[in-house]
mmCIF file with all atom_site columns, C-alpha atoms in Angstrom:
data_model
loop_
_atom_site.group_PDB
_atom_site.id
_atom_site.type_symbol
_atom_site.label_atom_id
_atom_site.label_alt_id
_atom_site.label_comp_id
_atom_site.label_asym_id
_atom_site.label_entity_id
_atom_site.label_seq_id
_atom_site.pdbx_PDB_ins_code
_atom_site.Cartn_x
_atom_site.Cartn_y
_atom_site.Cartn_z
_atom_site.occupancy
_atom_site.B_iso_or_equiv
_atom_site.pdbx_formal_charge
_atom_site.auth_seq_id
_atom_site.auth_comp_id
_atom_site.auth_asym_id
_atom_site.auth_atom_id
_atom_site.pdbx_PDB_model_num
ATOM 1   C CA . MET A 1 1   ? 0.000   0.000   0.000   1.00 0.00 ? 143 MET A CA 1
ATOM 2   C CA . ARG A 1 2   ? 1.374   3.397   -0.994  1.00 0.00 ? 144 ARG A CA 1
ATOM 3   C CA . ARG A 1 3   ? 1.566   6.254   1.438   1.00 0.00 ? 145 ARG A CA 1
ATOM 4   C CA . GLY A 1 4   ? 1.553   9.959   0.742   1.00 0.00 ? 146 GLY A CA 1
ATOM 5   C CA . ALA A 1 5   ? -0.342  12.524  -1.290  1.00 0.00 ? 147 ALA A CA 1
ATOM 6   C CA . LEU A 1 6   ? -1.925  11.416  -4.560  1.00 0.00 ? 148 LEU A CA 1
ATOM 7   C CA . GLN A 1 7   ? -0.372  13.983  -6.849  1.00 0.00 ? 149 GLN A CA 1
ATOM 8   C CA . ASP A 1 8   ? -1.274  12.061  -10.035 1.00 0.00 ? 150 ASP A CA 1
ATOM 9   C CA . GLN A 1 9   ? -4.869  11.131  -9.155  1.00 0.00 ? 151 GLN A CA 1
ATOM 10  C CA . GLU A 1 10  ? -6.768  14.377  -9.483  1.00 0.00 ? 152 GLU A CA 1
ATOM 11  C CA . LEU A 1 11  ? -10.407 14.367  -10.538 1.00 0.00 ? 153 LEU A CA 1
ATOM 12  C CA . VAL A 1 12  ? -11.159 17.014  -13.146 1.00 0.00 ? 154 VAL A CA 1
ATOM 13  C CA . GLY A 1 13  ? -14.728 18.331  -13.261 1.00 0.00 ? 155 GLY A CA 1
ATOM 14  C CA . SER A 1 14  ? -17.738 16.088  -13.754 1.00 0.00 ? 156 SER A CA 1
ATOM 15  C CA . GLY A 1 15  ? -16.276 14.222  -16.684 1.00 0.00 ? 157 GLY A CA 1
ATOM 16  C CA . ALA A 1 16  ? -14.245 11.991  -14.383 1.00 0.00 ? 158 ALA A CA 1
ATOM 17  C CA . LEU A 1 17  ? -17.275 10.730  -12.504 1.00 0.00 ? 159 LEU A CA 1
ATOM 18  C CA . GLY A 1 18  ? -18.124 8.054   -15.060 1.00 0.00 ? 160 GLY A CA 1
ATOM 19  C CA . ARG A 1 19  ? -14.675 6.607   -15.652 1.00 0.00 ? 161 ARG A CA 1
ATOM 20  C CA . GLY A 1 20  ? -12.716 3.928   -13.854 1.00 0.00 ? 162 GLY A CA 1
ATOM 21  C CA . PRO A 1 21  ? -9.080  3.972   -12.730 1.00 0.00 ? 163 PRO A CA 1
ATOM 22  C CA . ARG A 1 22  ? -6.521  5.190   -15.221 1.00 0.00 ? 164 ARG A CA 1
ATOM 23  C CA . GLY A 1 23  ? -9.201  6.139   -17.741 1.00 0.00 ? 165 GLY A CA 1
ATOM 24  C CA . ALA A 1 24  ? -10.823 2.690   -18.006 1.00 0.00 ? 166 ALA A CA 1
ATOM 25  C CA . PRO A 1 25  ? -14.566 2.730   -18.669 1.00 0.00 ? 167 PRO A CA 1
ATOM 26  C CA . ALA A 1 26  ? -16.902 1.938   -15.814 1.00 0.00 ? 168 ALA A CA 1
ATOM 27  C CA . SER A 1 27  ? -17.723 -1.714  -15.396 1.00 0.00 ? 169 SER A CA 1
ATOM 28  C CA . SER A 1 28  ? -21.166 -3.027  -16.286 1.00 0.00 ? 170 SER A CA 1
ATOM 29  C CA . GLY A 1 29  ? -20.841 -5.897  -13.805 1.00 0.00 ? 171 GLY A CA 1
ATOM 30  C CA . PRO A 1 30  ? -22.322 -6.118  -10.309 1.00 0.00 ? 172 PRO A CA 1
ATOM 31  C CA . VAL A 1 31  ? -22.104 -2.977  -8.238  1.00 0.00 ? 173 VAL A CA 1
ATOM 32  C CA . VAL A 1 32  ? -20.630 -3.293  -4.744  1.00 0.00 ? 174 VAL A CA 1
ATOM 33  C CA . PRO A 1 33  ? -21.853 -0.783  -2.129  1.00 0.00 ? 175 PRO A CA 1
ATOM 34  C CA . VAL A 1 34  ? -19.075 1.411   -0.816  1.00 0.00 ? 176 VAL A CA 1
ATOM 35  C CA . LEU A 1 35  ? -19.537 1.626   2.953   1.00 0.00 ? 177 LEU A CA 1
ATOM 36  C CA . VAL A 1 36  ? -17.449 4.422   4.481   1.00 0.00 ? 178 VAL A CA 1
ATOM 37  C CA . PHE A 1 37  ? -17.638 6.352   7.711   1.00 0.00 ? 179 PHE A CA 1
ATOM 38  C CA . PRO A 1 38  ? -17.942 9.269   8.203   1.00 0.00 ? 180 PRO A CA 1
ATOM 39  C CA . PRO A 1 39  ? -19.941 10.188  5.080   1.00 0.00 ? 181 PRO A CA 1
ATOM 40  C CA . ASP A 1 40  ? -18.363 13.669  5.021   1.00 0.00 ? 182 ASP A CA 1
ATOM 41  C CA . LEU A 1 41  ? -14.980 14.955  6.186   1.00 0.00 ? 183 LEU A CA 1
ATOM 42  C CA . VAL A 1 42  ? -14.824 18.105  8.297   1.00 0.00 ? 184 VAL A CA 1
ATOM 43  C CA . PHE A 1 43  ? -11.338 19.323  9.210   1.00 0.00 ? 185 PHE A CA 1
ATOM 44  C CA . ARG A 1 44  ? -10.704 21.896  11.954  1.00 0.00 ? 186 ARG A CA 1
ATOM 45  C CA . ALA A 1 45  ? -7.865  24.349  11.484  1.00 0.00 ? 187 ALA A CA 1
ATOM 46  C CA . ASP A 1 46  ? -7.356  24.628  15.255  1.00 0.00 ? 188 ASP A CA 1
ATOM 47  C CA . GLN A 1 47  ? -6.652  20.931  15.924  1.00 0.00 ? 189 GLN A CA 1
ATOM 48  C CA . ARG A 1 48  ? -3.509  20.651  18.052  1.00 0.00 ? 190 ARG A CA 1
ATOM 49  C CA . SER A 1 49  ? -2.170  17.641  16.160  1.00 0.00 ? 191 SER A CA 1
ATOM 50  C CA . GLY A 1 50  ? -3.008  19.166  12.775  1.00 0.00 ? 192 GLY A CA 1
ATOM 51  C CA . PRO A 1 51  ? -6.222  18.864  10.770  1.00 0.00 ? 193 PRO A CA 1
ATOM 52  C CA . ARG A 1 52  ? -6.746  15.164  10.193  1.00 0.00 ? 194 ARG A CA 1
ATOM 53  C CA . GLN A 1 53  ? -9.625  12.714  9.865   1.00 0.00 ? 195 GLN A CA 1
ATOM 54  C CA . LEU A 1 54  ? -9.980  8.937   10.023  1.00 0.00 ? 196 LEU A CA 1
ATOM 55  C CA . LEU A 1 55  ? -11.949 7.339   7.192   1.00 0.00 ? 197 LEU A CA 1
ATOM 56  C CA . THR A 1 56  ? -13.126 3.745   7.730   1.00 0.00 ? 198 THR A CA 1
ATOM 57  C CA . LEU A 1 57  ? -13.810 1.604   4.651   1.00 0.00 ? 199 LEU A CA 1
ATOM 58  C CA . TYR A 1 58  ? -15.778 -1.661  5.010   1.00 0.00 ? 200 TYR A CA 1
ATOM 59  C CA . ASN A 1 59  ? -15.884 -4.574  2.571   1.00 0.00 ? 201 ASN A CA 1
ATOM 60  C CA . PRO A 1 60  ? -19.232 -6.413  2.937   1.00 0.00 ? 202 PRO A CA 1
ATOM 61  C CA . THR A 1 61  ? -18.497 -8.973  0.227   1.00 0.00 ? 203 THR A CA 1
ATOM 62  C CA . GLY A 1 62  ? -16.945 -12.409 0.487   1.00 0.00 ? 204 GLY A CA 1
ATOM 63  C CA . ALA A 1 63  ? -13.932 -11.549 -1.713  1.00 0.00 ? 205 ALA A CA 1
ATOM 64  C CA . ALA A 1 64  ? -10.990 -9.214  -1.278  1.00 0.00 ? 206 ALA A CA 1
ATOM 65  C CA . LEU A 1 65  ? -11.384 -5.835  -2.995  1.00 0.00 ? 207 LEU A CA 1
ATOM 66  C CA . ARG A 1 66  ? -8.782  -3.347  -4.143  1.00 0.00 ? 208 ARG A CA 1
ATOM 67  C CA . PHE A 1 67  ? -9.417  0.267   -3.136  1.00 0.00 ? 209 PHE A CA 1
ATOM 68  C CA . ARG A 1 68  ? -8.015  3.548   -4.357  1.00 0.00 ? 210 ARG A CA 1
ATOM 69  C CA . VAL A 1 69  ? -8.453  7.084   -2.990  1.00 0.00 ? 211 VAL A CA 1
ATOM 70  C CA . LEU A 1 70  ? -8.607  10.072  -5.349  1.00 0.00 ? 212 LEU A CA 1
ATOM 71  C CA . CYS A 1 71  ? -9.017  13.764  -4.621  1.00 0.00 ? 213 CYS A CA 1
ATOM 72  C CA . THR A 1 72  ? -9.934  16.943  -6.477  1.00 0.00 ? 214 THR A CA 1
ATOM 73  C CA . ALA A 1 73  ? -7.189  18.866  -4.613  1.00 0.00 ? 215 ALA A CA 1
ATOM 74  C CA . PRO A 1 74  ? -4.307  16.418  -4.058  1.00 0.00 ? 216 PRO A CA 1
ATOM 75  C CA . THR A 1 75  ? -1.810  19.153  -3.100  1.00 0.00 ? 217 THR A CA 1
ATOM 76  C CA . LYS A 1 76  ? -3.861  20.054  -0.013  1.00 0.00 ? 218 LYS A CA 1
ATOM 77  C CA . TYR A 1 77  ? -4.025  16.574  1.506   1.00 0.00 ? 219 TYR A CA 1
ATOM 78  C CA . THR A 1 78  ? -1.849  13.663  2.488   1.00 0.00 ? 220 THR A CA 1
ATOM 79  C CA . VAL A 1 79  ? -3.529  10.256  2.354   1.00 0.00 ? 221 VAL A CA 1
ATOM 80  C CA . PHE A 1 80  ? -1.905  7.414   4.254   1.00 0.00 ? 222 PHE A CA 1
ATOM 81  C CA . ASP A 1 81  ? -2.570  4.007   2.675   1.00 0.00 ? 223 ASP A CA 1
ATOM 82  C CA . ALA A 1 82  ? -4.171  5.581   -0.387  1.00 0.00 ? 224 ALA A CA 1
ATOM 83  C CA . GLU A 1 83  ? -4.164  2.245   -2.243  1.00 0.00 ? 225 GLU A CA 1
ATOM 84  C CA . GLY A 1 84  ? -4.463  -1.312  -1.028  1.00 0.00 ? 226 GLY A CA 1
ATOM 85  C CA . TYR A 1 85  ? -6.768  -4.223  -0.410  1.00 0.00 ? 227 TYR A CA 1
ATOM 86  C CA . VAL A 1 86  ? -9.639  -4.825  1.974   1.00 0.00 ? 228 VAL A CA 1
ATOM 87  C CA . LYS A 1 87  ? -10.117 -8.365  3.193   1.00 0.00 ? 229 LYS A CA 1
ATOM 88  C CA . PRO A 1 88  ? -13.554 -10.003 2.893   1.00 0.00 ? 230 PRO A CA 1
ATOM 89  C CA . GLN A 1 89  ? -16.045 -8.729  5.478   1.00 0.00 ? 231 GLN A CA 1
ATOM 90  C CA . SER A 1 90  ? -13.349 -6.570  7.070   1.00 0.00 ? 232 SER A CA 1
ATOM 91  C CA . CYS A 1 91  ? -12.618 -2.883  7.404   1.00 0.00 ? 233 CYS A CA 1
ATOM 92  C CA . ILE A 1 92  ? -9.567  -0.670  7.042   1.00 0.00 ? 234 ILE A CA 1
ATOM 93  C CA . ASP A 1 93  ? -8.778  2.783   8.426   1.00 0.00 ? 235 ASP A CA 1
ATOM 94  C CA . ILE A 1 94  ? -7.480  5.473   6.077   1.00 0.00 ? 236 ILE A CA 1
ATOM 95  C CA . VAL A 1 95  ? -5.862  8.548   7.653   1.00 0.00 ? 237 VAL A CA 1
ATOM 96  C CA . ILE A 1 96  ? -6.337  11.777  5.704   1.00 0.00 ? 238 ILE A CA 1
ATOM 97  C CA . ARG A 1 97  ? -4.419  14.897  6.753   1.00 0.00 ? 239 ARG A CA 1
ATOM 98  C CA . HIS A 1 98  ? -4.946  18.468  5.562   1.00 0.00 ? 240 HIS A CA 1
ATOM 99  C CA . VAL A 1 99  ? -1.482  19.903  4.936   1.00 0.00 ? 241 VAL A CA 1
ATOM 100 C CA . ALA A 1 100 ? -2.510  23.448  3.957   1.00 0.00 ? 242 ALA A CA 1
ATOM 101 C CA . PRO A 1 101 ? -4.778  24.845  6.713   1.00 0.00 ? 243 PRO A CA 1
ATOM 102 C CA . ILE A 1 102 ? -4.518  28.477  5.584   1.00 0.00 ? 244 ILE A CA 1
ATOM 103 C CA . PRO A 1 103 ? -7.343  31.067  5.674   1.00 0.00 ? 245 PRO A CA 1
ATOM 104 C CA . SER A 1 104 ? -7.805  31.006  1.899   1.00 0.00 ? 246 SER A CA 1
ATOM 105 C CA . HIS A 1 105 ? -8.799  27.321  2.169   1.00 0.00 ? 247 HIS A CA 1
ATOM 106 C CA . TYR A 1 106 ? -11.437 27.848  4.873   1.00 0.00 ? 248 TYR A CA 1
ATOM 107 C CA . ASP A 1 107 ? -14.932 26.632  3.885   1.00 0.00 ? 249 ASP A CA 1
ATOM 108 C CA . VAL A 1 108 ? -13.692 25.489  0.463   1.00 0.00 ? 250 VAL A CA 1
ATOM 109 C CA . GLN A 1 109 ? -15.341 22.217  -0.469  1.00 0.00 ? 251 GLN A CA 1
ATOM 110 C CA . ASP A 1 110 ? -13.202 19.472  -1.977  1.00 0.00 ? 252 ASP A CA 1
ATOM 111 C CA . ARG A 1 111 ? -14.082 15.922  -2.959  1.00 0.00 ? 253 ARG A CA 1
ATOM 112 C CA . PHE A 1 112 ? -12.595 12.525  -2.271  1.00 0.00 ? 254 PHE A CA 1
ATOM 113 C CA . ARG A 1 113 ? -13.519 9.453   -4.288  1.00 0.00 ? 255 ARG A CA 1
ATOM 114 C CA . ILE A 1 114 ? -13.237 5.870   -3.066  1.00 0.00 ? 256 ILE A CA 1
ATOM 115 C CA . GLU A 1 115 ? -13.025 3.352   -5.898  1.00 0.00 ? 257 GLU A CA 1
ATOM 116 C CA . LEU A 1 116 ? -13.324 -0.394  -5.408  1.00 0.00 ? 258 LEU A CA 1
ATOM 117 C CA . SER A 1 117 ? -12.196 -2.941  -7.970  1.00 0.00 ? 259 SER A CA 1
ATOM 118 C CA . GLN A 1 118 ? -11.989 -6.704  -8.012  1.00 0.00 ? 260 GLN A CA 1
ATOM 119 C CA . GLU A 1 119 ? -8.666  -8.247  -7.126  1.00 0.00 ? 261 GLU A CA 1
ATOM 120 C CA . GLY A 1 120 ? -6.713  -9.227  -10.220 1.00 0.00 ? 262 GLY A CA 1
ATOM 121 C CA . ALA A 1 121 ? -9.157  -7.534  -12.631 1.00 0.00 ? 263 ALA A CA 1
ATOM 122 C CA . GLU A 1 122 ? -7.309  -4.444  -13.817 1.00 0.00 ? 264 GLU A CA 1
ATOM 123 C CA . GLY A 1 123 ? -9.626  -1.570  -14.674 1.00 0.00 ? 265 GLY A CA 1
ATOM 124 C CA . ARG A 1 124 ? -12.866 -3.213  -13.547 1.00 0.00 ? 266 ARG A CA 1
ATOM 125 C CA . VAL A 1 125 ? -14.427 -0.854  -11.020 1.00 0.00 ? 267 VAL A CA 1
ATOM 126 C CA . VAL A 1 126 ? -17.219 -2.484  -9.041  1.00 0.00 ? 268 VAL A CA 1
ATOM 127 C CA . GLY A 1 127 ? -18.053 0.417   -6.735  1.00 0.00 ? 269 GLY A CA 1
ATOM 128 C CA . ARG A 1 128 ? -17.292 4.064   -6.106  1.00 0.00 ? 270 ARG A CA 1
ATOM 129 C CA . LYS A 1 129 ? -18.364 6.757   -3.685  1.00 0.00 ? 271 LYS A CA 1
ATOM 130 C CA . ASP A 1 130 ? -17.712 10.511  -3.510  1.00 0.00 ? 272 ASP A CA 1
ATOM 131 C CA . ILE A 1 131 ? -17.109 12.197  -0.155  1.00 0.00 ? 273 ILE A CA 1
ATOM 132 C CA . THR A 1 132 ? -17.094 15.939  0.419   1.00 0.00 ? 274 THR A CA 1
ATOM 133 C CA . SER A 1 133 ? -14.345 17.567  2.459   1.00 0.00 ? 275 SER A CA 1
ATOM 134 C CA . VAL A 1 134 ? -14.221 21.030  4.004   1.00 0.00 ? 276 VAL A CA 1
ATOM 135 C CA . LEU A 1 135 ? -11.810 22.899  6.276   1.00 0.00 ? 277 LEU A CA 1
ATOM 136 C CA . ARG A 1 136 ? -13.429 24.945  9.024   1.00 0.00 ? 278 ARG A CA 1
ATOM 137 C CA . ALA A 1 137 ? -11.898 28.086  10.505  1.00 0.00 ? 279 ALA A CA 1
ATOM 138 C CA . PRO A 1 138 ? -10.750 28.083  14.144  1.00 0.00 ? 280 PRO A CA 1
ATOM 139 C CA . THR A 1 139 ? -13.440 28.599  16.737  1.00 0.00 ? 281 THR A CA 1
ATOM 140 C CA . TYR A 1 140 ? -11.413 31.419  18.283  1.00 0.00 ? 282 TYR A CA 1
ATOM 141 C CA . PRO A 1 141 ? -8.908  33.749  16.619  1.00 0.00 ? 283 PRO A CA 1
ATOM 142 C CA . LEU A 1 142 ? -5.405  32.362  16.536  1.00 0.00 ? 284 LEU A CA 1
ATOM 143 C CA . GLU A 1 143 ? -4.026  35.261  18.542  1.00 0.00 ? 285 GLU A CA 1
ATOM 144 C CA . LEU A 1 144 ? -6.332  34.350  21.442  1.00 0.00 ? 286 LEU A CA 1
ATOM 145 C CA . GLN A 1 145 ? -5.326  30.698  21.501  1.00 0.00 ? 287 GLN A CA 1
ATOM 146 C CA . GLY A 1 146 ? -2.507  29.496  23.692  1.00 0.00 ? 288 GLY A CA 1
ATOM 147 C CA . GLN A 1 147 ? 0.297   28.560  21.364  1.00 0.00 ? 289 GLN A CA 1
ATOM 148 C CA . PRO A 1 148 ? 2.399   25.594  22.539  1.00 0.00 ? 290 PRO A CA 1
ATOM 149 C CA . ASP A 1 149 ? 5.951   26.344  23.519  1.00 0.00 ? 291 ASP A CA 1
ATOM 150 C CA . PRO A 1 150 ? 8.522   25.308  20.931  1.00 0.00 ? 292 PRO A CA 1
ATOM 151 C CA . ALA A 1 151 ? 10.319  22.084  21.707  1.00 0.00 ? 293 ALA A CA 1
ATOM 152 C CA . PRO A 1 152 ? 13.796  22.644  23.179  1.00 0.00 ? 294 PRO A CA 1
ATOM 153 C CA . CYS A 1 153 ? 16.813  21.730  21.111  1.00 0.00 ? 295 CYS A CA 1
ATOM 154 C CA . PRO A 1 154 ? 17.991  18.174  21.911  1.00 0.00 ? 296 PRO A CA 1
ATOM 155 C CA . GLU A 1 155 ? 21.641  19.323  22.088  1.00 0.00 ? 297 GLU A CA 1
ATOM 156 C CA . HIS A 1 156 ? 20.882  21.999  24.693  1.00 0.00 ? 298 HIS A CA 1
ATOM 157 C CA . PRO A 1 157 ? 18.050  20.830  26.931  1.00 0.00 ? 299 PRO A CA 1
ATOM 158 C CA . SER A 1 158 ? 16.330  23.515  28.928  1.00 0.00 ? 300 SER A CA 1
ATOM 159 C CA . TRP A 1 159 ? 15.429  22.743  32.498  1.00 0.00 ? 301 TRP A CA 1
ATOM 160 C CA . THR A 1 160 ? 12.894  24.922  34.260  1.00 0.00 ? 302 THR A CA 1
ATOM 161 C CA . ALA A 1 161 ? 12.149  24.708  37.938  1.00 0.00 ? 303 ALA A CA 1
ATOM 162 C CA . PRO A 1 162 ? 8.497   24.160  38.742  1.00 0.00 ? 304 PRO A CA 1
ATOM 163 C CA . ALA A 1 163 ? 6.581   27.045  40.217  1.00 0.00 ? 305 ALA A CA 1
ATOM 164 C CA . PRO A 1 164 ? 6.633   26.999  44.018  1.00 0.00 ? 306 PRO A CA 1
ATOM 165 C CA . ALA A 1 165 ? 3.469   25.914  45.699  1.00 0.00 ? 307 ALA A CA 1
ATOM 166 C CA . ARG A 1 166 ? 1.415   28.675  47.203  1.00 0.00 ? 308 ARG A CA 1
ATOM 167 C CA . HIS A 1 167 ? 0.488   28.160  50.833  1.00 0.00 ? 309 HIS A CA 1
ATOM 168 C CA . LEU A 1 168 ? -2.688  29.826  51.925  1.00 0.00 ? 310 LEU A CA 1
ATOM 169 C CA . PRO A 1 169 ? -2.397  31.571  55.305  1.00 0.00 ? 311 PRO A CA 1
ATOM 170 C CA . GLU A 1 170 ? -4.260  29.828  58.028  1.00 0.00 ? 312 GLU A CA 1
ATOM 171 C CA . THR A 1 171 ? -7.167  31.821  59.370  1.00 0.00 ? 313 THR A CA 1
ATOM 172 C CA . PRO A 1 172 ? -7.021  31.948  63.186  1.00 0.00 ? 314 PRO A CA 1
ATOM 173 C CA . HIS A 1 173 ? -10.158 30.895  64.955  1.00 0.00 ? 315 HIS A CA 1
ATOM 174 C CA . PRO A 1 174 ? -11.823 33.761  66.819  1.00 0.00 ? 316 PRO A CA 1
ATOM 175 C CA . PRO A 1 175 ? -11.693 33.442  70.597  1.00 0.00 ? 317 PRO A CA 1
ATOM 176 C CA . LEU A 1 176 ? -14.812 32.455  72.446  1.00 0.00 ? 318 LEU A CA 1
ATOM 177 C CA . ALA A 1 177 ? -16.833 35.201  74.053  1.00 0.00 ? 319 ALA A CA 1
ATOM 178 C CA . THR A 1 178 ? -17.039 35.288  77.842  1.00 0.00 ? 320 THR A CA 1
ATOM 179 C CA . SER A 1 179 ? -20.728 34.360  77.935  1.00 0.00 ? 321 SER A CA 1
ATOM 180 C CA . SER A 1 180 ? -20.206 31.447  75.531  1.00 0.00 ? 322 SER A CA 1
ATOM 181 C CA . PHE A 1 181 ? -17.206 30.227  77.492  1.00 0.00 ? 323 PHE A CA 1
ATOM 182 C CA . LEU A 1 182 ? -19.218 30.192  80.741  1.00 0.00 ? 324 LEU A CA 1
ATOM 183 C CA . LEU A 1 183 ? -22.105 28.360  79.047  1.00 0.00 ? 325 LEU A CA 1
ATOM 184 C CA . PHE A 1 184 ? -19.791 25.689  77.603  1.00 0.00 ? 326 PHE A CA 1
ATOM 185 C CA . LEU A 1 185 ? -18.037 25.336  80.947  1.00 0.00 ? 327 LEU A CA 1
ATOM 186 C CA . LEU A 1 186 ? -21.350 24.818  82.738  1.00 0.00 ? 328 LEU A CA 1
ATOM 187 C CA . ALA A 1 187 ? -22.404 22.208  80.169  1.00 0.00 ? 329 ALA A CA 1
ATOM 188 C CA . GLY A 1 188 ? -19.091 20.425  80.663  1.00 0.00 ? 330 GLY A CA 1
ATOM 189 C CA . VAL A 1 189 ? -19.495 20.334  84.437  1.00 0.00 ? 331 VAL A CA 1
ATOM 190 C CA . VAL A 1 190 ? -23.037 18.933  84.124  1.00 0.00 ? 332 VAL A CA 1
ATOM 191 C CA . SER A 1 191 ? -21.843 16.268  81.669  1.00 0.00 ? 333 SER A CA 1
ATOM 192 C CA . MET A 1 192 ? -19.058 15.184  83.989  1.00 0.00 ? 334 MET A CA 1
ATOM 193 C CA . ALA A 1 193 ? -21.530 15.044  86.884  1.00 0.00 ? 335 ALA A CA 1
ATOM 194 C CA . PHE A 1 194 ? -23.815 12.751  84.873  1.00 0.00 ? 336 PHE A CA 1
ATOM 195 C CA . LEU A 1 195 ? -20.875 10.473  84.154  1.00 0.00 ? 337 LEU A CA 1
ATOM 196 C CA . LEU A 1 196 ? -20.008 10.240  87.861  1.00 0.00 ? 338 LEU A CA 1
ATOM 197 C CA . LEU A 1 197 ? -23.543 9.399   89.010  1.00 0.00 ? 339 LEU A CA 1
ATOM 198 C CA . PRO A 1 198 ? -24.423 5.681   89.503  1.00 0.00 ? 340 PRO A CA 1
ATOM 199 C CA . LEU A 1 199 ? -26.672 3.730   87.171  1.00 0.00 ? 341 LEU A CA 1
ATOM 200 C CA . GLN A 1 200 ? -30.309 3.073   88.004  1.00 0.00 ? 342 GLN A CA 1
ATOM 201 C CA . ASP A 1 201 ? -29.828 -0.639  88.592  1.00 0.00 ? 343 ASP A CA 1
ATOM 202 C CA . GLU A 1 202 ? -26.567 -0.251  90.507  1.00 0.00 ? 344 GLU A CA 1
ATOM 203 C CA . LEU A 1 203 ? -26.719 -1.692  94.058  1.00 0.00 ? 345 LEU A CA 1
ATOM 204 C CA . GLY A 1 204 ? -24.833 -0.539  97.110  1.00 0.00 ? 346 GLY A CA 1
ATOM 205 C CA . SER A 1 205 ? -24.873 3.148   96.244  1.00 0.00 ? 347 SER A CA 1
ATOM 206 C CA . GLN A 1 206 ? -25.379 5.567   99.140  1.00 0.00 ? 348 GLN A CA 1
ATOM 207 C CA . LEU A 1 207 ? -26.972 8.225   96.881  1.00 0.00 ? 349 LEU A CA 1
ATOM 208 C CA . PRO A 1 208 ? -30.759 8.461   96.722  1.00 0.00 ? 350 PRO A CA 1
ATOM 209 C CA . GLN A 1 209 ? -32.558 6.736   93.836  1.00 0.00 ? 351 GLN A CA 1
ATOM 210 C CA . ILE A 1 210 ? -33.448 10.065  92.229  1.00 0.00 ? 352 ILE A CA 1
ATOM 211 C CA . LEU A 1 211 ? -29.755 10.732  91.520  1.00 0.00 ? 353 LEU A CA 1
ATOM 212 C CA . HIS A 1 212 ? -29.338 7.447   89.669  1.00 0.00 ? 354 HIS A CA 1
ATOM 213 C CA . VAL A 1 213 ? -29.169 7.892   85.847  1.00 0.00 ? 355 VAL A CA 1
ATOM 214 C CA . SER A 1 214 ? -29.750 5.536   82.917  1.00 0.00 ? 356 SER A CA 1
ATOM 215 C CA . LEU A 1 215 ? -27.118 4.245   80.477  1.00 0.00 ? 357 LEU A CA 1
ATOM 216 C CA . GLY A 1 216 ? -28.548 6.374   77.685  1.00 0.00 ? 358 GLY A CA 1
ATOM 217 C CA . GLN A 1 217 ? -28.170 9.541   79.726  1.00 0.00 ? 359 GLN A CA 1
ATOM 218 C CA . LYS A 1 218 ? -24.516 8.684   80.388  1.00 0.00 ? 360 LYS A CA 1
ATOM 219 C CA . LEU A 1 219 ? -23.902 8.155   76.651  1.00 0.00 ? 361 LEU A CA 1
ATOM 220 C CA . VAL A 1 220 ? -25.435 11.542  75.834  1.00 0.00 ? 362 VAL A CA 1
ATOM 221 C CA . ALA A 1 221 ? -23.312 13.186  78.530  1.00 0.00 ? 363 ALA A CA 1
ATOM 222 C CA . ALA A 1 222 ? -20.156 11.585  77.135  1.00 0.00 ? 364 ALA A CA 1
ATOM 223 C CA . TYR A 1 223 ? -21.027 12.777  73.587  1.00 0.00 ? 365 TYR A CA 1
ATOM 224 C CA . VAL A 1 224 ? -21.633 16.357  74.762  1.00 0.00 ? 366 VAL A CA 1
ATOM 225 C CA . LEU A 1 225 ? -18.409 16.317  76.757  1.00 0.00 ? 367 LEU A CA 1
ATOM 226 C CA . GLY A 1 226 ? -16.491 15.212  73.637  1.00 0.00 ? 368 GLY A CA 1
ATOM 227 C CA . LEU A 1 227 ? -17.953 18.074  71.582  1.00 0.00 ? 369 LEU A CA 1
ATOM 228 C CA . LEU A 1 228 ? -17.052 20.594  74.251  1.00 0.00 ? 370 LEU A CA 1
ATOM 229 C CA . THR A 1 229 ? -13.514 19.255  74.383  1.00 0.00 ? 371 THR A CA 1
ATOM 230 C CA . MET A 1 230 ? -13.128 19.860  70.604  1.00 0.00 ? 372 MET A CA 1
ATOM 231 C CA . VAL A 1 231 ? -14.446 23.400  70.973  1.00 0.00 ? 373 VAL A CA 1
ATOM 232 C CA . PHE A 1 232 ? -12.010 24.195  73.758  1.00 0.00 ? 374 PHE A CA 1
ATOM 233 C CA . LEU A 1 233 ? -9.067  22.733  71.840  1.00 0.00 ? 375 LEU A CA 1
ATOM 234 C CA . ARG A 1 234 ? -9.794  24.781  68.685  1.00 0.00 ? 376 ARG A CA 1
ATOM 235 C CA . SER A 1 235 ? -10.378 28.066  70.489  1.00 0.00 ? 377 SER A CA 1
#
């Protein structure tokens, strides 16, 4: 399979639409459908890797077919694997690259033609399909786009220290007001008192039964005491 631009395969006007490869007349035999995706090629001038598209060609028949890619503007494109064979019931990817993404080529419609012929039958075209191609202008002006830095010379590598990390200043926690401090202190004393009191079913305690607390009350007191401890530590 040959790689590169098809400089000698230009379609000229509408007269070339009814002729096979290298001027051979179109075949009167069975017509094979040319299944390609996408049906139209849209190139973007602002693609970082260059305007390129992937064209997938599928062979639905049970025999290998020879394909050939032609173009109305061969100097504007580079076609990788422009000629070759597609195995039966298989597909092949054809990479097409726009090599002249200049403003004068924006929104200019070109055409690609995919021709299929039977293997070993020179000049017998069994299927063809025309695909339109257009180059779209960048979404934003080029001067507003971030241009990538040029690659450093391999002989003189350039080393740049990374930008230092910015540390945000820690915001000090405001001190507790006097009234809030007294309220939290009172709540802490009450919680500790609940933890020191005996349980309701505890025997041998000298305190009256009214001062006996349940296990749930002790758990709540312990939880409140833990929250107050965190508040005091952060203030």
